[in-house]
Tab-separated table of C-alpha atoms and ligand atoms in Angstrom:
chain	number	residue	atom	x	y	z
B	1	MET	CA	134.949	92.269	105.814
B	2	ASN	CA	138.123	90.762	104.416
B	3	PRO	CA	138.826	91.576	100.750
B	4	ASP	CA	138.714	87.894	99.652
B	5	SER	CA	135.257	87.297	101.031
B	6	LEU	CA	134.028	90.567	99.477
B	7	GLN	CA	135.328	89.393	96.069
B	8	ARG	CA	133.602	86.021	96.556
B	9	ASP	CA	130.328	87.692	97.519
B	10	LEU	CA	130.596	90.082	94.570
B	11	ASP	CA	131.019	87.090	92.236
B	12	LEU	CA	128.026	85.340	93.776
B	13	ALA	CA	125.894	88.498	93.540
B	14	THR	CA	126.928	88.888	89.894
B	15	GLN	CA	125.770	85.315	89.198
B	16	LEU	CA	122.387	85.987	90.790
B	17	LEU	CA	121.947	89.211	88.830
B	18	ARG	CA	123.030	87.640	85.543
B	19	THR	CA	120.462	84.865	85.751
B	20	ALA	CA	117.573	87.000	87.048
B	21	ARG	CA	114.829	87.875	84.570
B	22	LYS	CA	113.146	90.325	86.919
B	23	VAL	CA	115.035	92.548	89.295
B	24	ALA	CA	113.530	94.936	91.829
B	25	VAL	CA	115.556	97.375	93.919
B	26	LEU	CA	114.715	99.146	97.177
B	27	THR	CA	116.898	102.151	97.911
B	28	GLY	CA	117.176	104.353	100.986
B	29	ALA	CA	119.041	107.463	102.085
B	30	GLY	CA	122.418	105.658	102.056
B	31	ILE	CA	122.590	105.622	98.251
B	32	SER	CA	122.507	109.429	98.244
B	33	ALA	CA	125.020	109.811	101.099
B	34	GLU	CA	127.929	109.945	98.651
B	35	SER	CA	126.141	112.757	96.819
B	36	GLY	CA	126.388	114.752	100.045
B	37	LEU	CA	122.888	114.259	101.452
B	38	ALA	CA	122.583	113.325	105.121
B	39	THR	CA	120.891	110.056	106.064
B	40	PHE	CA	118.012	110.015	108.532
B	41	ARG	CA	119.333	107.962	111.400
B	42	GLY	CA	122.753	107.701	113.014
B	43	ALA	CA	125.613	110.172	113.263
B	44	GLY	CA	125.121	113.270	111.167
B	45	GLY	CA	121.512	112.192	110.560
B	46	LEU	CA	119.068	114.591	109.026
B	47	TRP	CA	117.044	114.883	112.180
B	48	GLU	CA	119.947	115.763	114.448
B	49	GLY	CA	118.931	118.703	116.568
B	50	GLN	CA	115.480	118.542	114.963
B	51	ARG	CA	113.238	115.758	116.242
B	52	VAL	CA	111.511	113.844	113.474
B	53	GLU	CA	108.119	114.200	115.196
B	54	ASP	CA	108.577	117.970	115.154
B	55	VAL	CA	108.747	118.137	111.394
B	56	ALA	CA	107.572	115.020	109.558
B	57	THR	CA	104.064	114.325	110.858
B	58	PRO	CA	100.623	115.697	109.984
B	59	ARG	CA	100.319	116.852	113.607
B	60	ALA	CA	103.492	118.928	113.338
B	61	PHE	CA	102.200	120.579	110.169
B	62	ALA	CA	98.853	121.369	111.804
B	63	ARG	CA	100.643	122.862	114.845
B	64	ASP	CA	103.357	124.884	113.089
B	65	PRO	CA	103.284	124.794	109.270
B	66	SER	CA	105.962	127.517	108.960
B	67	LEU	CA	108.447	125.478	111.000
B	68	VAL	CA	107.775	122.436	108.831
B	69	TRP	CA	108.127	124.495	105.639
B	70	ARG	CA	111.400	126.071	106.807
B	71	PHE	CA	112.783	122.602	107.304
B	72	TYR	CA	111.618	121.352	103.887
B	73	ASN	CA	112.715	124.528	102.103
B	74	LEU	CA	116.233	124.036	103.478
B	75	ARG	CA	116.267	120.532	102.066
B	76	ARG	CA	114.842	121.714	98.732
B	77	ALA	CA	117.564	124.358	98.472
B	78	ASN	CA	120.170	121.707	99.233
B	79	LEU	CA	118.935	119.637	96.272
B	80	ALA	CA	120.106	122.347	93.878
B	81	THR	CA	123.679	121.687	95.021
B	82	VAL	CA	123.832	117.876	94.728
B	83	LYS	CA	124.265	115.448	91.838
B	84	PRO	CA	123.755	111.709	91.379
B	85	ASN	CA	126.793	109.568	92.268
B	86	PRO	CA	128.218	106.373	90.657
B	87	GLY	CA	125.736	104.247	92.646
B	88	HIS	CA	122.752	105.991	91.014
B	89	TYR	CA	124.338	105.661	87.562
B	90	ALA	CA	125.106	101.953	88.051
B	91	LEU	CA	121.386	101.289	88.588
B	92	VAL	CA	120.638	102.994	85.251
B	93	GLN	CA	123.006	100.495	83.602
B	94	ILE	CA	121.208	97.540	85.204
B	95	GLU	CA	117.902	98.934	83.919
B	96	ASP	CA	119.410	99.305	80.417
B	97	ARG	CA	120.267	95.582	80.457
B	98	LEU	CA	116.905	94.368	81.783
B	99	GLY	CA	114.435	96.852	80.284
B	100	ASP	CA	110.894	96.128	81.499
B	101	GLY	CA	112.174	93.506	83.937
B	102	PHE	CA	113.602	96.225	86.178
B	103	THR	CA	111.803	98.249	88.856
B	104	LEU	CA	113.450	100.776	91.140
B	105	ILE	CA	111.540	101.389	94.362
B	106	THR	CA	112.936	104.291	96.350
B	107	GLN	CA	112.165	105.646	99.793
B	108	ASN	CA	114.163	108.730	98.874
B	109	VAL	CA	112.462	112.021	98.138
B	110	ASP	CA	115.519	113.660	96.527
B	111	GLY	CA	114.800	112.781	92.868
B	112	LEU	CA	118.423	111.734	92.216
B	113	HIS	CA	117.480	108.416	90.569
B	114	ARG	CA	115.489	110.262	87.913
B	115	SER	CA	118.262	112.844	87.511
B	116	ALA	CA	120.688	109.972	86.861
B	117	GLY	CA	118.399	108.640	84.106
B	118	SER	CA	116.479	105.797	85.812
B	119	ARG	CA	113.099	105.428	84.145
B	120	ASN	CA	110.965	102.916	86.016
B	121	VAL	CA	111.152	104.629	89.413
B	122	LEU	CA	108.533	104.294	92.155
B	123	GLU	CA	108.910	107.078	94.718
B	124	ILE	CA	106.961	105.465	97.545
B	125	HIS	CA	107.598	108.322	100.031
B	126	GLY	CA	106.863	111.086	97.515
B	127	SER	CA	109.150	113.859	96.300
B	128	LEU	CA	110.665	117.016	97.770
B	129	ARG	CA	110.264	118.619	94.354
B	130	ARG	CA	106.468	118.406	94.411
B	131	VAL	CA	103.919	120.295	96.481
B	132	ARG	CA	100.293	119.375	97.193
B	133	CYS	CA	97.394	121.644	98.121
B	134	VAL	CA	95.718	120.687	101.408
B	135	GLY	CA	92.465	122.153	100.036
B	136	CYS	CA	91.948	121.063	96.435
B	137	GLY	CA	94.600	118.325	96.398
B	138	VAL	CA	96.322	119.578	93.249
B	139	VAL	CA	99.911	118.367	92.966
B	140	SER	CA	102.523	120.410	91.116
B	141	ASP	CA	106.206	119.941	90.395
B	142	ARG	CA	108.095	123.016	91.624
B	143	GLY	CA	111.563	121.553	91.068
B	144	VAL	CA	114.091	123.208	93.359
B	145	GLU	CA	112.743	126.750	92.954
B	146	SER	CA	112.665	128.647	96.221
B	147	LEU	CA	109.251	128.836	97.878
B	148	PRO	CA	107.929	131.194	100.565
B	149	ASP	CA	107.995	130.060	104.188
B	150	LEU	CA	104.276	129.388	103.954
B	151	PRO	CA	103.264	128.818	100.309
B	152	HIS	CA	99.602	128.919	99.221
B	153	CYS	CA	97.684	127.381	96.313
B	154	VAL	CA	97.009	129.795	93.430
B	155	ALA	CA	93.784	127.931	92.574
B	156	CYS	CA	91.995	127.808	95.939
B	157	GLY	CA	94.134	129.866	98.338
B	158	LYS	CA	94.640	127.042	100.866
B	159	MET	CA	98.065	126.022	102.173
B	160	LEU	CA	100.483	123.905	100.169
B	161	ARG	CA	102.429	121.063	101.798
B	162	PRO	CA	105.423	119.036	100.611
B	163	ASP	CA	104.205	116.026	98.594
B	164	VAL	CA	106.017	113.528	100.827
B	165	VAL	CA	104.696	110.752	103.073
B	166	TRP	CA	104.933	111.709	106.742
B	167	PHE	CA	104.825	109.311	109.676
B	168	GLU	CA	101.351	107.878	110.270
B	169	GLU	CA	100.307	108.662	106.705
B	170	ASP	CA	99.413	106.116	104.078
B	171	LEU	CA	101.663	105.567	101.103
B	172	PRO	CA	100.242	106.595	97.683
B	173	ASP	CA	97.958	103.710	96.616
B	174	LEU	CA	98.948	103.157	93.000
B	175	VAL	CA	102.690	103.528	93.567
B	176	TRP	CA	102.560	101.211	96.593
B	177	HIS	CA	100.540	98.622	94.660
B	178	ARG	CA	103.160	98.663	91.882
B	179	ALA	CA	105.984	98.329	94.417
B	180	CYS	CA	104.340	95.258	96.008
B	181	LYS	CA	103.839	93.715	92.565
B	182	ALA	CA	107.478	94.274	91.591
B	183	ALA	CA	108.795	92.894	94.912
B	184	GLY	CA	106.477	89.908	94.722
B	185	GLU	CA	107.383	89.021	91.137
B	186	CYS	CA	111.157	89.512	91.047
B	187	ASP	CA	113.824	86.791	91.095
B	188	CYS	CA	116.374	89.103	92.635
B	189	PHE	CA	115.745	91.941	95.115
B	190	LEU	CA	118.485	94.495	95.789
B	191	VAL	CA	118.284	96.409	99.081
B	192	ILE	CA	120.611	99.398	99.030
B	193	GLY	CA	121.470	101.981	101.687
B	194	THR	CA	118.489	101.570	103.960
B	195	SER	CA	118.276	100.801	107.673
B	196	ALA	CA	115.086	98.847	106.786
B	197	VAL	CA	113.289	99.907	109.963
B	198	ASP	CA	110.618	102.002	108.314
B	199	TYR	CA	107.356	100.217	107.515
B	200	PRO	CA	105.577	99.430	105.293
B	201	ALA	CA	108.621	99.939	102.968
B	202	ALA	CA	110.769	97.388	104.848
B	203	GLY	CA	107.967	94.832	104.459
B	204	LEU	CA	108.798	94.661	100.735
B	205	ILE	CA	111.935	92.703	101.656
B	206	ASP	CA	109.834	89.997	103.358
B	207	LEU	CA	107.451	90.010	100.429
B	208	ALA	CA	110.279	89.369	97.950
B	209	ARG	CA	111.785	86.703	100.206
B	210	MET	CA	108.440	84.900	100.599
B	211	GLN	CA	108.241	84.649	96.814
B	212	THR	CA	111.707	83.037	96.899
B	213	ALA	CA	113.644	85.941	95.428
B	214	ASP	CA	117.312	86.197	96.352
B	215	VAL	CA	117.994	89.311	98.388
B	216	ILE	CA	121.273	91.167	97.834
B	217	GLU	CA	121.958	93.883	100.369
B	218	ILE	CA	124.478	96.707	99.915
B	219	ASN	CA	125.219	98.801	102.986
B	220	ILE	CA	128.227	100.177	104.843
B	221	GLN	CA	127.066	98.265	107.938
B	222	PRO	CA	124.655	95.444	108.788
B	223	SER	CA	121.011	96.555	108.962
B	224	ALA	CA	117.616	95.119	109.889
B	225	ALA	CA	117.578	93.622	106.368
B	226	SER	CA	120.809	91.643	106.825
B	227	SER	CA	119.217	88.592	108.442
B	228	HIS	CA	116.869	88.303	105.427
B	229	ALA	CA	119.594	88.724	102.823
B	230	THR	CA	121.138	85.961	100.726
B	231	ILE	CA	124.271	88.110	100.523
B	232	THR	CA	125.257	91.346	102.260
B	233	LEU	CA	127.923	93.341	100.442
B	234	LEU	CA	129.484	95.628	103.024
B	235	GLY	CA	130.764	98.877	101.547
B	236	PRO	CA	129.612	102.185	100.064
B	237	SER	CA	127.056	101.730	97.276
B	238	GLY	CA	128.971	104.245	95.113
B	239	THR	CA	131.834	101.733	94.990
B	240	ILE	CA	130.082	98.350	95.285
B	241	LEU	CA	127.464	98.955	92.563
B	242	PRO	CA	129.994	99.955	89.855
B	243	GLU	CA	132.039	96.854	90.858
B	244	LEU	CA	128.968	94.706	90.258
B	245	ILE	CA	128.358	96.324	86.857
B	246	LYS	CA	131.957	95.659	85.790
B	247	ARG	CA	131.398	91.945	86.384
B	248	LEU	CA	128.002	91.633	84.694
E	1	LIG	C1	125.036	103.582	103.226
E	1	LIG	C2	125.925	104.568	102.872
E	1	LIG	C3	126.610	104.354	101.683
E	1	LIG	C4	125.069	105.209	104.671
E	1	LIG	N1	126.378	103.255	100.973
E	1	LIG	N2	124.826	102.486	102.520
E	1	LIG	C5	105.047	104.942	115.987
E	1	LIG	C6	104.751	106.265	115.676
E	1	LIG	C7	104.457	106.629	114.366
E	1	LIG	C8	104.476	105.714	113.334
E	1	LIG	C9	104.795	104.410	113.638
E	1	LIG	C10	105.077	104.024	114.928
E	1	LIG	N3	105.334	102.695	114.938
E	1	LIG	C11	105.261	102.251	113.665
E	1	LIG	C12	104.932	103.280	112.886
E	1	LIG	C13	104.789	103.217	111.435
E	1	LIG	C14	105.869	104.023	110.786
E	1	LIG	C15	107.178	103.301	110.998
E	1	LIG	O1	107.538	102.396	110.302
E	1	LIG	N4	107.911	103.701	112.002
E	1	LIG	C16	109.134	103.022	112.363
E	1	LIG	C17	110.272	104.024	112.294
E	1	LIG	C18	108.930	102.419	113.740
E	1	LIG	N5	105.453	104.109	109.409
E	1	LIG	C19	104.625	105.020	108.995
E	1	LIG	O2	104.182	105.880	109.723
E	1	LIG	C20	104.215	104.916	107.558
E	1	LIG	N6	102.816	105.045	107.463
E	1	LIG	C21	102.007	104.144	108.008
E	1	LIG	O3	102.420	103.114	108.504
E	1	LIG	O4	100.660	104.479	107.946
E	1	LIG	C22	99.734	103.724	108.733
E	1	LIG	C23	99.674	104.313	110.142
E	1	LIG	C24	98.587	105.080	110.480
E	1	LIG	C25	98.518	105.627	111.784
E	1	LIG	C26	99.546	105.399	112.725
E	1	LIG	C27	100.641	104.629	112.353
E	1	LIG	C28	100.717	104.097	111.053
E	1	LIG	C29	104.793	106.070	106.745
E	1	LIG	C30	106.257	106.137	106.818
E	1	LIG	C31	106.782	107.314	105.986
E	1	LIG	C32	108.254	107.544	106.266
E	1	LIG	N7	108.570	108.847	105.988
E	1	LIG	C33	109.995	109.269	106.070
E	1	LIG	C34	110.024	110.798	105.887
E	1	LIG	C35	109.749	111.131	104.404
E	1	LIG	C36	109.636	112.573	104.184
E	1	LIG	C37	110.923	113.295	104.359
E	1	LIG	O5	111.959	112.920	103.820
E	1	LIG	O6	110.896	114.284	105.072
E	1	LIG	O7	110.785	108.623	105.071
E	1	LIG	S1	110.819	108.793	107.586
E	1	LIG	C38	112.357	108.411	106.862
E	1	LIG	O8	112.647	106.993	106.973
E	1	LIG	C39	112.211	108.697	105.364
E	1	LIG	C40	112.956	107.556	104.745
E	1	LIG	O9	112.519	107.355	103.410
E	1	LIG	C41	112.653	106.414	105.654
E	1	LIG	C42	113.648	105.293	105.575
E	1	LIG	O10	114.932	105.677	106.034
E	1	LIG	P1	116.239	105.135	105.273
E	1	LIG	O11	116.211	105.558	103.885
E	1	LIG	O12	116.376	103.695	105.546
E	1	LIG	O13	117.387	105.992	105.973
E	1	LIG	P2	118.209	105.677	107.317
E	1	LIG	O14	118.928	106.908	107.701
E	1	LIG	O15	117.348	105.045	108.333
E	1	LIG	O16	119.290	104.573	106.862
E	1	LIG	C43	120.373	104.870	105.987
E	1	LIG	C44	121.145	103.608	105.730
E	1	LIG	O17	122.137	103.884	104.749
E	1	LIG	C45	121.889	103.080	106.981
E	1	LIG	O18	121.642	101.688	107.097
E	1	LIG	C46	123.357	103.340	106.661
E	1	LIG	O19	124.218	102.351	107.206
E	1	LIG	C47	123.348	103.273	105.154
E	1	LIG	N8	124.415	104.014	104.472
E	1	LIG	N9	125.870	105.571	103.876
E	1	LIG	C48	125.467	102.346	101.464
E	1	LIG	N10	127.524	105.268	101.260
E	2	LIG	ZN1	94.223	124.334	96.095
């Protein structure tokens, strides 16, 4: 994109954000890329060498829970080494301006939005930091502490699993309901660092659009969301978001 048109689009996006009373944001793995976490799809993707169906489905866990846990424990250990980046912090500043009119919906399971200080965060795909018992259903926050290759519940003795949403699983009801409400009620919907191919999360973009919200996309390359966006700002979110904040 040429620098003049980026400046023009940044100005337009600033206008839309300034006049919006309610803003909802959908983030994906791209916002954490500049913190050093791999994205899911494309070069260097998280699943490289490890097929997604081998690790992130209920069937995979039933077949080989140790393999699945090894994979998730590696990612949990990695979390201890990463920090939020300027993109995460810029979203905290937008929330500070809008207060209750701001909702951050994230597909990410890394917890970096909360670490940055975002408050109204809906983690629609769960969290790497939490575990859930397959027997009694108890959920506990284990942070980034190291867990055995096959952890068990202290209450009932059954296996624990990561509290994330695998393929073919439903999203958590209450959190999903809140995400739909926020997308359906906002004037401005920001879509940041997601390929927007994963449903039902990507459906939130259509939902916002149907309710006549303006959609501002931030991504280093066009995505499945681009044809639905009022504006696509091409560039890394760790640079583009602070630029937007400067103009607000
Ligand atoms: C930057 C940047 C920078 C880089 N700045 N940008 C066939 C089989 C099985 C399921 C299905 C199927 N067909 C359809 C389905 C449904 C499925 C689905 O949508 N699949 C599609 C992939 C086809 N959905 C589900 O299964 C959902 N459940 C469901 O529908 O239940 C009903 C059902 C019942 C029975 C059968 C079928 C359905 C649940 C989906 C849960 C998704 N879970 C995962 C794993 C979470 C746990 C974990 O982390 O281990 O969530 S998959 C993965 O994708 C992860 C992500 O949250 C999600 C979205 O990915 P994201 O964030 O967009 O990452 P990328 O890598 O795709 O994109 C990164 C973007 O960043 C790129 O655009 C870059 O350009 C950009 N970028 N650097 C800005 N610096
Ligand atoms: Zn239990």
